[in-house]
């Protein structure tokens, strides 16, 4: 463990003293330069992470997938530049990458809510990270994203969810992920049925983790629940969706 923590500390120090290079064009100065960021925003698509369908502008969610959620917002696909940025933030402790991820996610949420009622009183709930991963990486990556998004939009953060089981889902089949997710989360604190919640995670693969956590919040009393994820994989729905994902 000490070796991993040492490496994350070194990465953090290097981020302070060395200039970043744009992951899009390679120019020095930022993790994603203004030009590449604007190009990414112009090409942004309103994606359903479950069926991978590109939705119309302003659609809060995909009606065909029948998810019991108010909104599902996704910043982009888990490939290319954005996929690399997510990986570097999560596994290499490139903290500034988190700022870019939140900025792009904030844009996706803004596009969803354009022309709709104001979302002022919102509580962001981060998907809890496995404690071992927090120790290895030196920080709770999802909680940090939630804090950044909440500060940007004037929202609040509540760590309502806890890990009931520290099950690693990376590499597991969709059916296994779904079974694990049903028992993975518990609620710590009080869920207010009058509050508007947004469950936040970095990656949607099969949706098992996010939808399992969403079901836990709904079962605990959340009546107005949305989901926001930074990236989703490009694969079509797998055997998880054969039983129709619902939360």
PDB file of C-alpha atoms in Angstrom:
ATOM      1  CA  UNK A   1       0.000   0.000   0.000  1.00  0.00           C
ATOM      2  CA  UNK A   2       2.793   2.417   0.918  1.00  0.00           C
ATOM      3  CA  UNK A   3       4.283   2.021  -2.544  1.00  0.00           C
ATOM      4  CA  UNK A   4       0.997   2.986  -4.206  1.00  0.00           C
ATOM      5  CA  UNK A   5       0.454   5.962  -1.910  1.00  0.00           C
ATOM      6  CA  UNK A   6       4.021   7.100  -2.592  1.00  0.00           C
ATOM      7  CA  UNK A   7       3.375   6.969  -6.326  1.00  0.00           C
ATOM      8  CA  UNK A   8       0.176   9.006  -6.057  1.00  0.00           C
ATOM      9  CA  UNK A   9       2.031  11.577  -3.950  1.00  0.00           C
ATOM     10  CA  UNK A  10       4.764  11.840  -6.566  1.00  0.00           C
ATOM     11  CA  UNK A  11       2.164  12.289  -9.310  1.00  0.00           C
ATOM     12  CA  UNK A  12       0.503  15.044  -7.296  1.00  0.00           C
ATOM     13  CA  UNK A  13       3.840  16.859  -6.796  1.00  0.00           C
ATOM     14  CA  UNK A  14       4.669  16.537 -10.478  1.00  0.00           C
ATOM     15  CA  UNK A  15       1.304  18.065 -11.354  1.00  0.00           C
ATOM     16  CA  UNK A  16       2.246  21.081  -9.251  1.00  0.00           C
ATOM     17  CA  UNK A  17       5.712  21.743 -10.670  1.00  0.00           C
ATOM     18  CA  UNK A  18       5.388  20.506 -14.255  1.00  0.00           C
ATOM     19  CA  UNK A  19       3.145  22.035 -16.924  1.00  0.00           C
ATOM     20  CA  UNK A  20       0.279  19.923 -18.196  1.00  0.00           C
ATOM     21  CA  UNK A  21      -0.005  18.905 -21.813  1.00  0.00           C
ATOM     22  CA  UNK A  22      -3.368  18.909 -23.562  1.00  0.00           C
ATOM     23  CA  UNK A  23      -4.609  15.340 -23.983  1.00  0.00           C
ATOM     24  CA  UNK A  24      -6.193  16.410 -27.246  1.00  0.00           C
ATOM     25  CA  UNK A  25      -3.510  18.323 -29.155  1.00  0.00           C
ATOM     26  CA  UNK A  26      -0.424  18.015 -26.949  1.00  0.00           C
ATOM     27  CA  UNK A  27       0.083  21.740 -26.358  1.00  0.00           C
ATOM     28  CA  UNK A  28       1.463  22.657 -22.964  1.00  0.00           C
ATOM     29  CA  UNK A  29      -0.631  24.450 -20.380  1.00  0.00           C
ATOM     30  CA  UNK A  30      -3.761  22.435 -19.536  1.00  0.00           C
ATOM     31  CA  UNK A  31      -5.047  18.875 -19.345  1.00  0.00           C
ATOM     32  CA  UNK A  32      -7.501  19.889 -22.085  1.00  0.00           C
ATOM     33  CA  UNK A  33      -6.890  23.197 -23.820  1.00  0.00           C
ATOM     34  CA  UNK A  34      -9.685  25.652 -24.525  1.00  0.00           C
ATOM     35  CA  UNK A  35      -9.741  24.855 -28.238  1.00  0.00           C
ATOM     36  CA  UNK A  36     -10.015  21.083 -27.749  1.00  0.00           C
ATOM     37  CA  UNK A  37     -12.569  21.575 -24.984  1.00  0.00           C
ATOM     38  CA  UNK A  38     -14.745  23.752 -27.209  1.00  0.00           C
ATOM     39  CA  UNK A  39     -14.478  21.223 -30.027  1.00  0.00           C
ATOM     40  CA  UNK A  40     -15.575  18.484 -27.637  1.00  0.00           C
ATOM     41  CA  UNK A  41     -18.531  20.546 -26.439  1.00  0.00           C
ATOM     42  CA  UNK A  42     -19.621  21.287 -30.007  1.00  0.00           C
ATOM     43  CA  UNK A  43     -19.627  17.565 -30.769  1.00  0.00           C
ATOM     44  CA  UNK A  44     -21.451  16.604 -27.567  1.00  0.00           C
ATOM     45  CA  UNK A  45     -24.364  14.203 -27.980  1.00  0.00           C
ATOM     46  CA  UNK A  46     -27.230  13.487 -25.608  1.00  0.00           C
ATOM     47  CA  UNK A  47     -26.581   9.792 -24.929  1.00  0.00           C
ATOM     48  CA  UNK A  48     -28.660   7.158 -23.175  1.00  0.00           C
ATOM     49  CA  UNK A  49     -26.004   5.094 -21.343  1.00  0.00           C
ATOM     50  CA  UNK A  50     -28.227   2.016 -21.246  1.00  0.00           C
ATOM     51  CA  UNK A  51     -29.235   1.534 -24.883  1.00  0.00           C
ATOM     52  CA  UNK A  52     -26.557   3.893 -26.328  1.00  0.00           C
ATOM     53  CA  UNK A  53     -29.181   5.756 -28.328  1.00  0.00           C
ATOM     54  CA  UNK A  54     -28.497   9.408 -29.150  1.00  0.00           C
ATOM     55  CA  UNK A  55     -31.458  11.365 -27.815  1.00  0.00           C
ATOM     56  CA  UNK A  56     -32.948  14.626 -28.965  1.00  0.00           C
ATOM     57  CA  UNK A  57     -31.676  17.901 -27.581  1.00  0.00           C
ATOM     58  CA  UNK A  58     -33.090  18.530 -24.113  1.00  0.00           C
ATOM     59  CA  UNK A  59     -34.547  15.055 -23.550  1.00  0.00           C
ATOM     60  CA  UNK A  60     -34.038  14.258 -19.881  1.00  0.00           C
ATOM     61  CA  UNK A  61     -33.854  10.498 -20.403  1.00  0.00           C
ATOM     62  CA  UNK A  62     -34.603   7.715 -22.869  1.00  0.00           C
ATOM     63  CA  UNK A  63     -38.294   6.814 -22.630  1.00  0.00           C
ATOM     64  CA  UNK A  64     -37.712   3.452 -24.303  1.00  0.00           C
ATOM     65  CA  UNK A  65     -35.486   2.252 -21.449  1.00  0.00           C
ATOM     66  CA  UNK A  66     -38.218   2.994 -18.867  1.00  0.00           C
ATOM     67  CA  UNK A  67     -35.814   3.993 -16.101  1.00  0.00           C
ATOM     68  CA  UNK A  68     -37.557   5.331 -13.016  1.00  0.00           C
ATOM     69  CA  UNK A  69     -35.337   8.416 -12.944  1.00  0.00           C
ATOM     70  CA  UNK A  70     -35.975  12.104 -13.520  1.00  0.00           C
ATOM     71  CA  UNK A  71     -32.884  12.625 -15.666  1.00  0.00           C
ATOM     72  CA  UNK A  72     -29.835  10.725 -16.906  1.00  0.00           C
ATOM     73  CA  UNK A  73     -26.929  12.962 -17.970  1.00  0.00           C
ATOM     74  CA  UNK A  74     -23.718  11.768 -19.621  1.00  0.00           C
ATOM     75  CA  UNK A  75     -20.733  13.907 -20.631  1.00  0.00           C
ATOM     76  CA  UNK A  76     -19.523  11.559 -23.379  1.00  0.00           C
ATOM     77  CA  UNK A  77     -18.216   8.217 -24.562  1.00  0.00           C
ATOM     78  CA  UNK A  78     -15.486   6.330 -22.747  1.00  0.00           C
ATOM     79  CA  UNK A  79     -13.064   6.443 -25.632  1.00  0.00           C
ATOM     80  CA  UNK A  80     -10.489   8.794 -27.060  1.00  0.00           C
ATOM     81  CA  UNK A  81      -9.524  11.913 -25.166  1.00  0.00           C
ATOM     82  CA  UNK A  82     -12.257  11.876 -22.533  1.00  0.00           C
ATOM     83  CA  UNK A  83     -11.698   8.206 -21.764  1.00  0.00           C
ATOM     84  CA  UNK A  84      -8.003   8.905 -21.258  1.00  0.00           C
ATOM     85  CA  UNK A  85      -8.738  11.851 -18.994  1.00  0.00           C
ATOM     86  CA  UNK A  86     -11.025   9.704 -16.825  1.00  0.00           C
ATOM     87  CA  UNK A  87      -8.382   6.985 -16.551  1.00  0.00           C
ATOM     88  CA  UNK A  88      -5.653   9.441 -15.594  1.00  0.00           C
ATOM     89  CA  UNK A  89      -7.828  11.106 -12.983  1.00  0.00           C
ATOM     90  CA  UNK A  90      -8.937   7.829 -11.464  1.00  0.00           C
ATOM     91  CA  UNK A  91      -5.764   5.760 -11.590  1.00  0.00           C
ATOM     92  CA  UNK A  92      -2.893   8.264 -11.874  1.00  0.00           C
ATOM     93  CA  UNK A  93      -4.172  10.974  -9.511  1.00  0.00           C
ATOM     94  CA  UNK A  94      -4.134  13.709 -12.150  1.00  0.00           C
ATOM     95  CA  UNK A  95      -6.388  15.924 -10.049  1.00  0.00           C
ATOM     96  CA  UNK A  96      -6.829  18.655 -12.676  1.00  0.00           C
ATOM     97  CA  UNK A  97      -8.433  16.069 -14.952  1.00  0.00           C
ATOM     98  CA  UNK A  98     -11.337  16.072 -12.501  1.00  0.00           C
ATOM     99  CA  UNK A  99     -11.972  19.747 -13.235  1.00  0.00           C
ATOM    100  CA  UNK A 100     -12.318  18.968 -16.943  1.00  0.00           C
ATOM    101  CA  UNK A 101     -14.592  16.000 -16.272  1.00  0.00           C
ATOM    102  CA  UNK A 102     -16.896  18.134 -14.127  1.00  0.00           C
ATOM    103  CA  UNK A 103     -16.896  20.985 -16.627  1.00  0.00           C
ATOM    104  CA  UNK A 104     -18.014  18.659 -19.425  1.00  0.00           C
ATOM    105  CA  UNK A 105     -20.577  16.960 -17.189  1.00  0.00           C
ATOM    106  CA  UNK A 106     -21.888  20.349 -16.096  1.00  0.00           C
ATOM    107  CA  UNK A 107     -22.345  21.262 -19.767  1.00  0.00           C
ATOM    108  CA  UNK A 108     -24.278  18.026 -20.380  1.00  0.00           C
ATOM    109  CA  UNK A 109     -26.568  18.773 -17.437  1.00  0.00           C
ATOM    110  CA  UNK A 110     -27.088  22.353 -18.600  1.00  0.00           C
ATOM    111  CA  UNK A 111     -28.063  21.118 -22.058  1.00  0.00           C
ATOM    112  CA  UNK A 112     -30.567  18.727 -20.502  1.00  0.00           C
ATOM    113  CA  UNK A 113     -32.150  21.426 -18.334  1.00  0.00           C
ATOM    114  CA  UNK A 114     -32.164  24.219 -20.898  1.00  0.00           C
ATOM    115  CA  UNK A 115     -35.575  25.896 -20.954  1.00  0.00           C
ATOM    116  CA  UNK A 116     -36.871  23.798 -18.066  1.00  0.00           C
ATOM    117  CA  UNK A 117     -37.650  24.587 -14.444  1.00  0.00           C
ATOM    118  CA  UNK A 118     -34.756  25.820 -12.330  1.00  0.00           C
ATOM    119  CA  UNK A 119     -32.900  23.119 -10.424  1.00  0.00           C
ATOM    120  CA  UNK A 120     -31.672  25.127  -7.451  1.00  0.00           C
ATOM    121  CA  UNK A 121     -32.108  22.875  -4.407  1.00  0.00           C
ATOM    122  CA  UNK A 122     -30.247  19.740  -5.482  1.00  0.00           C
ATOM    123  CA  UNK A 123     -28.259  17.211  -3.456  1.00  0.00           C
ATOM    124  CA  UNK A 124     -25.412  15.395  -5.204  1.00  0.00           C
ATOM    125  CA  UNK A 125     -24.853  11.862  -3.887  1.00  0.00           C
ATOM    126  CA  UNK A 126     -21.538  10.273  -4.923  1.00  0.00           C
ATOM    127  CA  UNK A 127     -21.451   6.563  -5.602  1.00  0.00           C
ATOM    128  CA  UNK A 128     -19.281   5.244  -2.746  1.00  0.00           C
ATOM    129  CA  UNK A 129     -15.801   4.055  -3.661  1.00  0.00           C
ATOM    130  CA  UNK A 130     -14.388   0.809  -2.286  1.00  0.00           C
ATOM    131  CA  UNK A 131     -12.314   1.715   0.778  1.00  0.00           C
ATOM    132  CA  UNK A 132      -9.304  -0.205  -0.461  1.00  0.00           C
ATOM    133  CA  UNK A 133      -9.296   1.810  -3.674  1.00  0.00           C
ATOM    134  CA  UNK A 134      -9.471   5.055  -1.723  1.00  0.00           C
ATOM    135  CA  UNK A 135      -6.374   4.027   0.215  1.00  0.00           C
ATOM    136  CA  UNK A 136      -4.522   2.934  -2.913  1.00  0.00           C
ATOM    137  CA  UNK A 137      -5.322   6.068  -4.916  1.00  0.00           C
ATOM    138  CA  UNK A 138      -4.918   8.486  -2.044  1.00  0.00           C
ATOM    139  CA  UNK A 139      -8.338  10.095  -2.534  1.00  0.00           C
ATOM    140  CA  UNK A 140     -12.015   9.304  -3.098  1.00  0.00           C
ATOM    141  CA  UNK A 141     -12.332  10.172  -6.783  1.00  0.00           C
ATOM    142  CA  UNK A 142     -16.148  10.122  -6.937  1.00  0.00           C
ATOM    143  CA  UNK A 143     -16.589  12.220  -3.812  1.00  0.00           C
ATOM    144  CA  UNK A 144     -14.172  14.803  -5.196  1.00  0.00           C
ATOM    145  CA  UNK A 145     -16.145  14.970  -8.449  1.00  0.00           C
ATOM    146  CA  UNK A 146     -19.371  15.428  -6.482  1.00  0.00           C
ATOM    147  CA  UNK A 147     -17.850  18.291  -4.497  1.00  0.00           C
ATOM    148  CA  UNK A 148     -16.579  19.993  -7.652  1.00  0.00           C
ATOM    149  CA  UNK A 149     -19.962  19.689  -9.403  1.00  0.00           C
ATOM    150  CA  UNK A 150     -21.832  20.935  -6.329  1.00  0.00           C
ATOM    151  CA  UNK A 151     -19.559  23.988  -6.003  1.00  0.00           C
ATOM    152  CA  UNK A 152     -19.958  24.768  -9.687  1.00  0.00           C
ATOM    153  CA  UNK A 153     -23.750  24.692  -9.601  1.00  0.00           C
ATOM    154  CA  UNK A 154     -24.392  25.873  -6.046  1.00  0.00           C
ATOM    155  CA  UNK A 155     -25.720  22.493  -4.969  1.00  0.00           C
ATOM    156  CA  UNK A 156     -25.036  20.394  -1.865  1.00  0.00           C
ATOM    157  CA  UNK A 157     -23.258  17.081  -1.341  1.00  0.00           C
ATOM    158  CA  UNK A 158     -24.456  14.322   0.959  1.00  0.00           C
ATOM    159  CA  UNK A 159     -22.647  10.979   1.323  1.00  0.00           C
ATOM    160  CA  UNK A 160     -25.859   9.042   1.854  1.00  0.00           C
ATOM    161  CA  UNK A 161     -24.640   5.790   0.366  1.00  0.00           C
ATOM    162  CA  UNK A 162     -22.158   3.397   1.922  1.00  0.00           C
ATOM    163  CA  UNK A 163     -20.609   0.187   0.691  1.00  0.00           C
ATOM    164  CA  UNK A 164     -22.262  -2.805   2.306  1.00  0.00           C
ATOM    165  CA  UNK A 165     -19.831  -5.041   0.412  1.00  0.00           C
ATOM    166  CA  UNK A 166     -16.502  -4.056  -1.158  1.00  0.00           C
ATOM    167  CA  UNK A 167     -17.029  -6.093  -4.321  1.00  0.00           C
ATOM    168  CA  UNK A 168     -14.823  -5.191  -7.301  1.00  0.00           C
ATOM    169  CA  UNK A 169     -16.922  -5.151 -10.477  1.00  0.00           C
ATOM    170  CA  UNK A 170     -14.268  -4.293 -13.058  1.00  0.00           C
ATOM    171  CA  UNK A 171     -14.059  -7.177 -15.524  1.00  0.00           C
ATOM    172  CA  UNK A 172     -17.125  -8.982 -14.198  1.00  0.00           C
ATOM    173  CA  UNK A 173     -19.924 -10.069 -16.532  1.00  0.00           C
ATOM    174  CA  UNK A 174     -23.073  -7.969 -16.645  1.00  0.00           C
ATOM    175  CA  UNK A 175     -25.203 -10.609 -14.918  1.00  0.00           C
ATOM    176  CA  UNK A 176     -22.617 -10.886 -12.125  1.00  0.00           C
ATOM    177  CA  UNK A 177     -22.468  -7.101 -11.757  1.00  0.00           C
ATOM    178  CA  UNK A 178     -26.241  -6.940 -11.389  1.00  0.00           C
ATOM    179  CA  UNK A 179     -26.284  -9.590  -8.673  1.00  0.00           C
ATOM    180  CA  UNK A 180     -23.430  -7.893  -6.785  1.00  0.00           C
ATOM    181  CA  UNK A 181     -25.016  -4.445  -7.051  1.00  0.00           C
ATOM    182  CA  UNK A 182     -28.223  -5.583  -5.337  1.00  0.00           C
ATOM    183  CA  UNK A 183     -26.274  -6.188  -2.139  1.00  0.00           C
ATOM    184  CA  UNK A 184     -23.485  -3.637  -2.526  1.00  0.00           C
ATOM    185  CA  UNK A 185     -25.027  -0.484  -1.031  1.00  0.00           C
ATOM    186  CA  UNK A 186     -26.685   0.742   2.103  1.00  0.00           C
ATOM    187  CA  UNK A 187     -27.966   4.132   3.246  1.00  0.00           C
ATOM    188  CA  UNK A 188     -26.221   6.150   5.929  1.00  0.00           C
ATOM    189  CA  UNK A 189     -28.363   9.020   7.131  1.00  0.00           C
ATOM    190  CA  UNK A 190     -31.846  10.186   6.237  1.00  0.00           C
ATOM    191  CA  UNK A 191     -33.241  10.340   2.715  1.00  0.00           C
ATOM    192  CA  UNK A 192     -35.707  13.223   2.401  1.00  0.00           C
ATOM    193  CA  UNK A 193     -38.604  12.534   0.039  1.00  0.00           C
ATOM    194  CA  UNK A 194     -38.937  16.278  -0.580  1.00  0.00           C
ATOM    195  CA  UNK A 195     -35.374  16.708  -1.867  1.00  0.00           C
ATOM    196  CA  UNK A 196     -34.089  16.391  -5.417  1.00  0.00           C
ATOM    197  CA  UNK A 197     -31.118  14.025  -5.633  1.00  0.00           C
ATOM    198  CA  UNK A 198     -28.524  13.400  -8.329  1.00  0.00           C
ATOM    199  CA  UNK A 199     -26.502  10.204  -8.038  1.00  0.00           C
ATOM    200  CA  UNK A 200     -23.031  10.741  -9.489  1.00  0.00           C
ATOM    201  CA  UNK A 201     -20.474   8.271 -10.836  1.00  0.00           C
ATOM    202  CA  UNK A 202     -17.557   8.464 -13.251  1.00  0.00           C
ATOM    203  CA  UNK A 203     -18.180   5.467 -15.548  1.00  0.00           C
ATOM    204  CA  UNK A 204     -21.325   3.634 -16.685  1.00  0.00           C
ATOM    205  CA  UNK A 205     -20.408   0.219 -18.062  1.00  0.00           C
ATOM    206  CA  UNK A 206     -23.424  -2.076 -17.717  1.00  0.00           C
ATOM    207  CA  UNK A 207     -25.270   0.249 -15.352  1.00  0.00           C
ATOM    208  CA  UNK A 208     -25.410  -2.350 -12.577  1.00  0.00           C
ATOM    209  CA  UNK A 209     -23.608  -0.237  -9.963  1.00  0.00           C
ATOM    210  CA  UNK A 210     -25.446   2.996 -10.684  1.00  0.00           C
ATOM    211  CA  UNK A 211     -28.874   1.420 -10.969  1.00  0.00           C
ATOM    212  CA  UNK A 212     -28.293  -0.733  -7.901  1.00  0.00           C
ATOM    213  CA  UNK A 213     -27.372   2.363  -5.905  1.00  0.00           C
ATOM    214  CA  UNK A 214     -30.344   4.251  -7.356  1.00  0.00           C
ATOM    215  CA  UNK A 215     -32.691   1.476  -6.271  1.00  0.00           C
ATOM    216  CA  UNK A 216     -31.261   1.654  -2.748  1.00  0.00           C
ATOM    217  CA  UNK A 217     -31.993   5.388  -2.612  1.00  0.00           C
ATOM    218  CA  UNK A 218     -35.495   4.925  -4.036  1.00  0.00           C
ATOM    219  CA  UNK A 219     -36.258   2.158  -1.556  1.00  0.00           C
ATOM    220  CA  UNK A 220     -35.112   4.499   1.230  1.00  0.00           C
ATOM    221  CA  UNK A 221     -37.535   7.225   0.225  1.00  0.00           C
ATOM    222  CA  UNK A 222     -36.010   9.248  -2.632  1.00  0.00           C
ATOM    223  CA  UNK A 223     -38.842  10.332  -4.932  1.00  0.00           C
ATOM    224  CA  UNK A 224     -36.974  12.733  -7.248  1.00  0.00           C
ATOM    225  CA  UNK A 225     -33.782  11.001  -8.362  1.00  0.00           C
ATOM    226  CA  UNK A 226     -31.497  11.593 -11.338  1.00  0.00           C
ATOM    227  CA  UNK A 227     -28.182  10.126 -12.444  1.00  0.00           C
ATOM    228  CA  UNK A 228     -25.115  11.903 -13.825  1.00  0.00           C
ATOM    229  CA  UNK A 229     -22.081  10.022 -15.146  1.00  0.00           C
ATOM    230  CA  UNK A 230     -18.997  11.339 -16.904  1.00  0.00           C
ATOM    231  CA  UNK A 231     -18.602   8.588 -19.515  1.00  0.00           C
ATOM    232  CA  UNK A 232     -20.355   5.503 -20.799  1.00  0.00           C
ATOM    233  CA  UNK A 233     -18.959   2.630 -22.828  1.00  0.00           C
ATOM    234  CA  UNK A 234     -19.940   2.342 -26.474  1.00  0.00           C
ATOM    235  CA  UNK A 235     -20.998  -1.311 -26.345  1.00  0.00           C
ATOM    236  CA  UNK A 236     -24.640  -2.109 -26.902  1.00  0.00           C
ATOM    237  CA  UNK A 237     -26.827  -3.451 -24.129  1.00  0.00           C
ATOM    238  CA  UNK A 238     -25.650  -6.835 -22.865  1.00  0.00           C
ATOM    239  CA  UNK A 239     -27.372  -9.645 -21.019  1.00  0.00           C
ATOM    240  CA  UNK A 240     -28.005  -7.245 -18.136  1.00  0.00           C
ATOM    241  CA  UNK A 241     -30.597  -5.429 -20.208  1.00  0.00           C
ATOM    242  CA  UNK A 242     -32.434  -8.560 -21.255  1.00  0.00           C
ATOM    243  CA  UNK A 243     -34.230  -8.383 -17.956  1.00  0.00           C
ATOM    244  CA  UNK A 244     -34.777  -4.630 -18.509  1.00  0.00           C
ATOM    245  CA  UNK A 245     -32.819  -2.450 -16.110  1.00  0.00           C
ATOM    246  CA  UNK A 246     -35.116  -0.595 -13.754  1.00  0.00           C
ATOM    247  CA  UNK A 247     -34.356   1.244 -10.557  1.00  0.00           C
TER     248      UNK A 247
END
